[in-house]
Coordinates of C-alpha atoms in Angstrom, one line a residue:
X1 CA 5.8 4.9 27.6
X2 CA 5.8 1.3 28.4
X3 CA 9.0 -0.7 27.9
X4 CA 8.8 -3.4 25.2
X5 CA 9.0 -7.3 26.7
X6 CA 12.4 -8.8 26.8
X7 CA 12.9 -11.6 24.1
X8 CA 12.4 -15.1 25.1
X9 CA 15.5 -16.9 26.1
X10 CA 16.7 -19.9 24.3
X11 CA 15.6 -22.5 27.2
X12 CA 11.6 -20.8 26.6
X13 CA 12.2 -20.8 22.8
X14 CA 13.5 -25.2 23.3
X15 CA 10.2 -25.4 25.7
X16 CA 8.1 -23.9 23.0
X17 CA 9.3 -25.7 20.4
X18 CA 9.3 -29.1 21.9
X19 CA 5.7 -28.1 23.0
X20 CA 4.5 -28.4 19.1
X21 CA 6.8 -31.0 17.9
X22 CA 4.7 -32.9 20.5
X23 CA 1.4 -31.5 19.4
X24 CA 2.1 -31.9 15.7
X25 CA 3.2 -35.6 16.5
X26 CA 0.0 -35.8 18.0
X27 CA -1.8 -34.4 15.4
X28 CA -0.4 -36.4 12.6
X29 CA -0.8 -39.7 14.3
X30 CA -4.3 -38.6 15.0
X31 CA -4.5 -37.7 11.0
X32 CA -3.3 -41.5 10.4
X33 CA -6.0 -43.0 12.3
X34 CA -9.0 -40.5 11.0
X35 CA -7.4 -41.6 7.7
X36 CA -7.7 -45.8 8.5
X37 CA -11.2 -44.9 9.9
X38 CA -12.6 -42.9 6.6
X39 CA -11.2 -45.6 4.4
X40 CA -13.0 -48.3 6.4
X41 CA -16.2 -46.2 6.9
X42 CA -15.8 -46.1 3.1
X43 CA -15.4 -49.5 2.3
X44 CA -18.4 -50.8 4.7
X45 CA -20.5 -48.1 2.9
X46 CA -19.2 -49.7 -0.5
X47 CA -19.8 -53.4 0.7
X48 CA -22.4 -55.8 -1.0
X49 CA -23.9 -58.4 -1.7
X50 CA -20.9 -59.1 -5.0
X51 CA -17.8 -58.3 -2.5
X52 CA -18.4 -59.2 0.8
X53 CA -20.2 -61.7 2.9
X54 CA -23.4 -60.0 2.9
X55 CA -26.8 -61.5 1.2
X56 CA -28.3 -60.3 -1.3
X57 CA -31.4 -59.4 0.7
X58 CA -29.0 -56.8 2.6
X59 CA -28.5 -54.7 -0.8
X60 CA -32.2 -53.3 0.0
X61 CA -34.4 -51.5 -2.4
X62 CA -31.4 -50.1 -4.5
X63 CA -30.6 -51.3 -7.6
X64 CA -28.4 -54.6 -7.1
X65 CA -24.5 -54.4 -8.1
X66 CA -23.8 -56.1 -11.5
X67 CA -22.1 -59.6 -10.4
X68 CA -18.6 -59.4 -11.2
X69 CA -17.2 -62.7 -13.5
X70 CA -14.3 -64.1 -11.8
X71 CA -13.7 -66.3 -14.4
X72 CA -10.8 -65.5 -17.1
X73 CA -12.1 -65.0 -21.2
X74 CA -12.2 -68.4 -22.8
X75 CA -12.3 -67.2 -26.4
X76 CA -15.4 -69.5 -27.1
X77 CA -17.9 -67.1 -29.3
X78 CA -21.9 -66.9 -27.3
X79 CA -24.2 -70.0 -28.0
X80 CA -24.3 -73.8 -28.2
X81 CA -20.6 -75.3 -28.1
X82 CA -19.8 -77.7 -30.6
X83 CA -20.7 -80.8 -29.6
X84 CA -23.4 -80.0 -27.6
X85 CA -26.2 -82.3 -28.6
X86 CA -28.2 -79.2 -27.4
X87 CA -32.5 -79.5 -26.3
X88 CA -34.2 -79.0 -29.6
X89 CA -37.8 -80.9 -29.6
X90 CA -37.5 -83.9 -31.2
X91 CA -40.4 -86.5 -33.1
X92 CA -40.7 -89.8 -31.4
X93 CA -41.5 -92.4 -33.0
X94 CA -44.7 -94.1 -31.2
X95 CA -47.4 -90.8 -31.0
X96 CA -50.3 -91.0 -28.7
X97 CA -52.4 -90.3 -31.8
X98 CA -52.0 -89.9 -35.4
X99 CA -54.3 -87.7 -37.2
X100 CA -54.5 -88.2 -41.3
X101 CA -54.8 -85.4 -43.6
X102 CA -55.5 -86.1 -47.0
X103 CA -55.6 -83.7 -49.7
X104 CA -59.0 -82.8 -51.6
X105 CA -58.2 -81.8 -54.9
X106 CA -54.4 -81.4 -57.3
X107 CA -52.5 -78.8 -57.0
X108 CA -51.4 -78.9 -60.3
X109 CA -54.4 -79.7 -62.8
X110 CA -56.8 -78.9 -59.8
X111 CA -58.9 -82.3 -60.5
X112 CA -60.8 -84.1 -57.3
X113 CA -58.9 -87.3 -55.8
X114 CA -61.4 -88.8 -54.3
X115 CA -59.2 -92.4 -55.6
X116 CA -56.2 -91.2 -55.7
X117 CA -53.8 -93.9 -54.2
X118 CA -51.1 -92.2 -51.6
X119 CA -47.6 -92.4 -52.5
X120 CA -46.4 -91.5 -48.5
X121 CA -47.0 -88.5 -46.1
X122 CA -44.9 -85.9 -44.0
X123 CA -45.2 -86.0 -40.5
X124 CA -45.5 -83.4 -38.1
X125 CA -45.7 -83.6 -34.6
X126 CA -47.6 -81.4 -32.1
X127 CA -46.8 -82.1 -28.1
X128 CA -49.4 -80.5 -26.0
X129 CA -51.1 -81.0 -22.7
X130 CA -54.7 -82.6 -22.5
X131 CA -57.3 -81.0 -20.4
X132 CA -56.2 -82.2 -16.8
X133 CA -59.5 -82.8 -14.4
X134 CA -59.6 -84.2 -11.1
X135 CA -60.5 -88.2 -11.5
X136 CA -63.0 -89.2 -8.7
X137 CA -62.8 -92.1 -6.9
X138 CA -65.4 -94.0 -4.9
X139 CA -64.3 -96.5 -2.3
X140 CA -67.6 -98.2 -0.9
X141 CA -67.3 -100.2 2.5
X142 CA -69.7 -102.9 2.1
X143 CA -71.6 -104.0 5.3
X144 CA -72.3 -107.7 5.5
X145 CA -74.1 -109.7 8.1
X146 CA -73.0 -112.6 9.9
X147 CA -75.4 -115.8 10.9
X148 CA -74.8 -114.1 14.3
X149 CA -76.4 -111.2 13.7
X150 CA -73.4 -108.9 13.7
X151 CA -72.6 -106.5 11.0
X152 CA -69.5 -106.4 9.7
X153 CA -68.4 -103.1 7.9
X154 CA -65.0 -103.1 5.2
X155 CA -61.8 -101.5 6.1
X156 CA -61.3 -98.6 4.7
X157 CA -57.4 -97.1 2.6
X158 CA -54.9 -95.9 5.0
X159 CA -55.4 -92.6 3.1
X160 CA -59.2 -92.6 3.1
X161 CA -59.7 -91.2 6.4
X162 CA -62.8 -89.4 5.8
X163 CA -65.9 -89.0 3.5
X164 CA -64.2 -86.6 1.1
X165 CA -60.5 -86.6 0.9
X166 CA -57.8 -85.4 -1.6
X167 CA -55.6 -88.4 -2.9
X168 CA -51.7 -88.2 -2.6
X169 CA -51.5 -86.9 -6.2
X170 CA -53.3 -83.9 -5.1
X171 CA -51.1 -83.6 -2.0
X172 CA -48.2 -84.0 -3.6
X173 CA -48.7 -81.2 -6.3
X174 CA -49.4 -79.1 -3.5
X175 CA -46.2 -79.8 -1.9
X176 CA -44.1 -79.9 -4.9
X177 CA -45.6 -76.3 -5.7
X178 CA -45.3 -75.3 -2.3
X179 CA -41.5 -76.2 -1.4
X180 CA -40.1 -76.0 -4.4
X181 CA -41.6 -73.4 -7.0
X182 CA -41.8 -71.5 -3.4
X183 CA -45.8 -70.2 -4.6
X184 CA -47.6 -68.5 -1.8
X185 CA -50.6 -70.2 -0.5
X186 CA -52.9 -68.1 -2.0
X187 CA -51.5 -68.3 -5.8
X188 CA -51.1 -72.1 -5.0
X189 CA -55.1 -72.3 -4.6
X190 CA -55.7 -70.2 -7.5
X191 CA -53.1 -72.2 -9.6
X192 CA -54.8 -75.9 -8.6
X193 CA -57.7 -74.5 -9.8
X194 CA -56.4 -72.9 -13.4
X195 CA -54.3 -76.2 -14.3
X196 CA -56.1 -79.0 -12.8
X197 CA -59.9 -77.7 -12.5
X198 CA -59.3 -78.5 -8.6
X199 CA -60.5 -75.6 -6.3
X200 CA -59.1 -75.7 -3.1
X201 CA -58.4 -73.0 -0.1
X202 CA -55.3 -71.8 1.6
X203 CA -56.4 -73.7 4.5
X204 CA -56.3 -77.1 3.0
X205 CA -53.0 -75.9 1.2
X206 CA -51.4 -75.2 5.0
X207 CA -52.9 -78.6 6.5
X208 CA -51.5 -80.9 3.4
X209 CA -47.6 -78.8 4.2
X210 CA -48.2 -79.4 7.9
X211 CA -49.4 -83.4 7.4
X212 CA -46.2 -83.7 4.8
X213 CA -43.5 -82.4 7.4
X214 CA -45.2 -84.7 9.7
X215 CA -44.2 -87.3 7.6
X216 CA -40.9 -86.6 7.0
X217 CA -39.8 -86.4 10.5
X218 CA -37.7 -89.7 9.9
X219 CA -36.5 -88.9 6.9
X220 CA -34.8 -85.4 8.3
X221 CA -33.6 -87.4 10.9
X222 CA -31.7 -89.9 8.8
X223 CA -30.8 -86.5 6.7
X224 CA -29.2 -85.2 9.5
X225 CA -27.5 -87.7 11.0
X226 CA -25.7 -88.0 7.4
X227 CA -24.7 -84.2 7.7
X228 CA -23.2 -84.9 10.8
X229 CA -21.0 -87.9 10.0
X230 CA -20.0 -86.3 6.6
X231 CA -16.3 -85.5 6.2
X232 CA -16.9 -81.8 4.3
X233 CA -20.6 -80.3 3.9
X234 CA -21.3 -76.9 3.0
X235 CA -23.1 -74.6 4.9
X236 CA -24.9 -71.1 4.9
X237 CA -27.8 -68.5 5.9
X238 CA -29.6 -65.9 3.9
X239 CA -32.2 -63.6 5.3
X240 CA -36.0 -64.7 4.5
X241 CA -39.7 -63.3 5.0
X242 CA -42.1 -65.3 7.2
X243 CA -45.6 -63.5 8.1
X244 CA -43.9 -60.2 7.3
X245 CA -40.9 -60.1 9.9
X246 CA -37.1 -61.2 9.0
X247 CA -36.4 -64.7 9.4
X248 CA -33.1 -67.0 8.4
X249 CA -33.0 -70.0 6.0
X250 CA -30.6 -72.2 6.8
X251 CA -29.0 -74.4 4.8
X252 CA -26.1 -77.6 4.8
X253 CA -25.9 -79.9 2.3
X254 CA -23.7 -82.8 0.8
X255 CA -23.6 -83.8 -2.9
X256 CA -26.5 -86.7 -1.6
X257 CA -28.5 -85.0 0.6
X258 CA -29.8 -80.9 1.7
X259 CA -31.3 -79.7 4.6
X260 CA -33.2 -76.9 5.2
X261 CA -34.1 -74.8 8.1
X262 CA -35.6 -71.6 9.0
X263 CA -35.0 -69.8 12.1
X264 CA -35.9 -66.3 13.5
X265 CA -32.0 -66.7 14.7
X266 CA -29.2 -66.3 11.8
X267 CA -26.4 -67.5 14.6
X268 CA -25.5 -69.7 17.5
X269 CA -29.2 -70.4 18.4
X270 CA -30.2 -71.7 15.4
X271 CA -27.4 -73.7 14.8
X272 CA -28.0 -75.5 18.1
X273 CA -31.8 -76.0 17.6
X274 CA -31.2 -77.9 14.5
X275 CA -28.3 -80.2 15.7
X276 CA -26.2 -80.4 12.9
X277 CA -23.1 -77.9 13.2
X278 CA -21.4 -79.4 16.2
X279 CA -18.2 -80.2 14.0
X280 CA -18.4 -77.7 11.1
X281 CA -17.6 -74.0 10.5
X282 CA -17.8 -71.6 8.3
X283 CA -17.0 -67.8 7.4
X284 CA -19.9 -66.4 9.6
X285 CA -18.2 -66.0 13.3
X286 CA -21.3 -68.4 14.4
X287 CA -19.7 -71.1 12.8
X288 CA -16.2 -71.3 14.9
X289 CA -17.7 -72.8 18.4
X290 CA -18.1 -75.8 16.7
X291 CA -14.9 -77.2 16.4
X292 CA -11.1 -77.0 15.7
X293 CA -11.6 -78.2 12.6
X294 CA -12.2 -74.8 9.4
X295 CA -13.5 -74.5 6.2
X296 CA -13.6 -70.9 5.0
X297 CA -16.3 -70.7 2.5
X298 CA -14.8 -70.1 -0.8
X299 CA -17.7 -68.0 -2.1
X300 CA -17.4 -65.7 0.7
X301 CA -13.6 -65.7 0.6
X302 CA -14.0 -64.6 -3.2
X303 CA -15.9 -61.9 -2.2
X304 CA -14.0 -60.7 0.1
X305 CA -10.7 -60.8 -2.0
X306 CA -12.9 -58.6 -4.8
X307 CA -13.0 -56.1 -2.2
X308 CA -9.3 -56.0 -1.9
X309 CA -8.9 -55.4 -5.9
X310 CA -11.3 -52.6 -5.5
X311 CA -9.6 -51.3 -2.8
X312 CA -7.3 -48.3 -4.0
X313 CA -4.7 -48.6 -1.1
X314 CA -4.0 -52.0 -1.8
X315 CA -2.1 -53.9 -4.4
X316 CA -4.2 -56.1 -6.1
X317 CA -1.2 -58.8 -7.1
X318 CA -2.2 -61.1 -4.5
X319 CA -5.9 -61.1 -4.0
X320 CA -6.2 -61.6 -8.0
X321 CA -3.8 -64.6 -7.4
X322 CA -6.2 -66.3 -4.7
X323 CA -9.2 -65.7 -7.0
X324 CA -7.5 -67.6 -9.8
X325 CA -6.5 -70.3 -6.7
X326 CA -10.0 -70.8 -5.9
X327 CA -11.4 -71.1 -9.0
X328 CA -9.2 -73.6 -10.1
X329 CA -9.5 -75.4 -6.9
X330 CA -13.6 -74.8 -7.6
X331 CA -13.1 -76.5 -11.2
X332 CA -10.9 -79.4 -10.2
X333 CA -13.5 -80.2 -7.3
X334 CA -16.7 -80.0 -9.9
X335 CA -14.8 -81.9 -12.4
X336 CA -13.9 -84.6 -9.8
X337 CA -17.8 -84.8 -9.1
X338 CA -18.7 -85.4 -12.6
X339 CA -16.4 -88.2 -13.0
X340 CA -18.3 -89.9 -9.9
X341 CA -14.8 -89.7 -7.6
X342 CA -14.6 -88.7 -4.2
X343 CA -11.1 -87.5 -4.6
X344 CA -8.5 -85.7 -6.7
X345 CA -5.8 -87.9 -7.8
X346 CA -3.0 -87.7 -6.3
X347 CA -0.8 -85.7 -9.2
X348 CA -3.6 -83.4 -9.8
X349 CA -3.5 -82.8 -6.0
X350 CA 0.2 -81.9 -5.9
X351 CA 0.7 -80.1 -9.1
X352 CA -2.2 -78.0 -7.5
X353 CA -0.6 -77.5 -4.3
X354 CA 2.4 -76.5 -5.9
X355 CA 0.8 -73.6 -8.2
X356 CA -1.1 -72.2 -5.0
X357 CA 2.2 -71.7 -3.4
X358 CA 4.1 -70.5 -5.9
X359 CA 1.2 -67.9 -6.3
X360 CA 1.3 -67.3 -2.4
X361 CA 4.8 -66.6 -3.0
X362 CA 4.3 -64.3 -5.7
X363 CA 2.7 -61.8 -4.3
X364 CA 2.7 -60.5 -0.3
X365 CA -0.6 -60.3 1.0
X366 CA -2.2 -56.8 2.0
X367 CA -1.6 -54.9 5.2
X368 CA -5.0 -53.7 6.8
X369 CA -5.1 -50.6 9.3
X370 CA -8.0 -51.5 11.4
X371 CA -9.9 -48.8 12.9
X372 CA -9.7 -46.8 16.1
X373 CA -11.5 -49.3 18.5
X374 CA -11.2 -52.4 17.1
X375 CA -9.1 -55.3 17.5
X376 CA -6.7 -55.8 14.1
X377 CA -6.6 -59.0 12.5
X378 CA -3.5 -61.0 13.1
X379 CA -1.7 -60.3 9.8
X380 CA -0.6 -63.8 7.8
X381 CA 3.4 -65.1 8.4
X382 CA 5.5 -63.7 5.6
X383 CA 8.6 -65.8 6.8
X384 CA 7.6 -68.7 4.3
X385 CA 5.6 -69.9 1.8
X386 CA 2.1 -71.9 2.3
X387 CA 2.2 -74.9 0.5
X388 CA -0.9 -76.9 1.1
X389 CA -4.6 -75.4 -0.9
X390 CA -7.3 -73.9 0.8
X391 CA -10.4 -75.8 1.5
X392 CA -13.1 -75.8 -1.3
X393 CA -15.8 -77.1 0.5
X394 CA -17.5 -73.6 0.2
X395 CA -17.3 -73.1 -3.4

């Protein structure tokens, strides 16, 4: 019969139990950082277009997220405000023609007028569009001869370069309906020919775009030497579709003047090709080379702080603060540009200041537990109070 094992002795019992207070250590810090890395698996899988930096074309083929209103209830019921002169169509008083109508017989006794004498009229006003047709023009270079036997032919328009030619009103409805109403080629030659009677082809739609950047080349240069001597401009990217492959729109603008670019590149490499970010930055990591000097864009940072209220771990004290900070800021700025000024005056600009701090104050701002692998964020100072605003020059 075999003898049963002696019992461990204390010092194997201390070993073994050291053993798993290490291992459960282990385990439990290992269960913290699965934990961070879920939650932020979970909130990149829950980002979009309304609370993050992302475009909207990243949202894909889903149905888009509802926009969330930042904006606190006003009270004011739906529809015109009072006041508001509103756009009703009005009568002028000068029509491009009048139209009589007289009536044929009484309505009463049912007798003919044919002499009855008017005693005044209603009017009623129709605004329409005539027929539009292409107007033809015919510019003939007369030849004369001289006593010397030479023949001497007229100078033609600049813009008559050729026996048939479409005028500048032409071109520029083709531009205005290419750049801005953004119409394909294709539906741009179908619509010339449906409003204006004008059939033209895709090829002449491409070679009138092509002959009107060429003439703009000065004017984007004077555009973007303004950019880049401008104190703030606003800047940004979203993702575009050119001959069926991703491309970026670029985009910086003043309240005078907007450029835009588009790029295969969304980052560095654009930016350098059109010259114009050397001293400006934005949220997008492209944006910092450029300088010392940051603007966050207030958009983005609104989105971003959304994310934080719909983040279950954090307390959402602080990023509903900031949100109320920037719209403020956002309203103060727009009302500033309405008036025609380039600048808050200066009580508005401290009694601002001092609401954003007290509201920096108010709340501390929320700790984030990056995940395993990447670098954390430095966390904000908590040992005082910001006092000065954030910049609003991406709102």
């Amino acid at each position: 019969m075999t003898a049963a094992p002696p019992p461990p002795s204390y010092e194997e019992l201390a070993s073994l139990v050291a053993v798993q207070a290490a291992m459960i250590e282990r385990l439990e810090a290992w269960i913290v950082e699965q934990d961070a890395e879920i939650a932020e698996l979970k909130r990149r899988l829950a980002a979009n277009s309304t609370n993050s930096s992302r475009p909207p074309s990243s949202d894909g083929l889903a149905k888009k997220p509802t926009p969330k209103s930042l904006r606190k209830a006003t009270g004011r019921k739906p529809g015109r405000a009072k006041g508001d002169p509103g756009g009703r169509l009005e009568q002028v008083t000068d029509p491009d023609r009048i139209v009589d109508h007289h009536p044929e017989a009484c309505g009463g006794c049912g007798n003919d007028l044919p002499n009855a004498v008017s005693s005044g009229f209603r009017a009623r006003q129709v605004f329409d569009l005539p027929e539009i047709t292409p107007e033809v023009t015919e510019h003939r270079l007369h030849q004369t001869v001289c006593g010397c036997g030479h023949t001497t032919t007229a100078t033609a328009p600049d813009l008559v370069t050729a026996a048939v030619v479409y005028g500048p009103g032409v071109r520029a409805a083709i531009a205005y309906l290419s750049a801005y109403q953004h119409l394909p080629a294709k539906r741009l030659a179908e619509a010339m020919a449906s409003l204006f009677n004008l059939p033209i082809s895709t090829g002449t739609v491409l070679s009138v775009l092509a002959r009107a950047h060429d003439g703009l080349g000065d004017f984007e240069t004077q555009v973007k030497a303004h950019l880049a001597a401008a104190p703030v401009a606003h800047a940004d990217e979203c993702g575009v579709r050119v001959a069926g492959r991703l491309h970026w729109l670029h985009v910086m603008c003043t309240h005078l003047v907007t450029f835009y670019g588009i790029h295969a590149q969304r980052g560095r490499v654009a930016m350098d090709d059109f010259a114009i970010l050397p001293a400006f930055t934005d949220a997008l990591a492209s944006y910092t080379i450029y300088g010392d000097t940051r603007a966050l864009c207030g958009a983005h940072v609104q989105r971003e702080l959304i994310a934080v209220t719909e983040d279950a771990r954090r307390d959402p004290a602080w990023a509903k603060a900031m949100i109320d900070v920037l719209i403020e800021a956002k309203d103060a700025v727009a009302e500033v540009a309405a008036a025609g000024q380039s600048a808050l005056a200066p009580h508005t600009l401290t009694g601002f200041q001092d609401r954003y701090g007290r509201r920096c104050c108010a709340a501390s701002p929320p700790t984030r537990t990056p995940a395993r692998g990447r670098n954390p964020r430095p966390e904000p100072s908590r040992s005082g109070c910001v006092t000065a605003p954030p910049s609003t020059s991406g709102t």
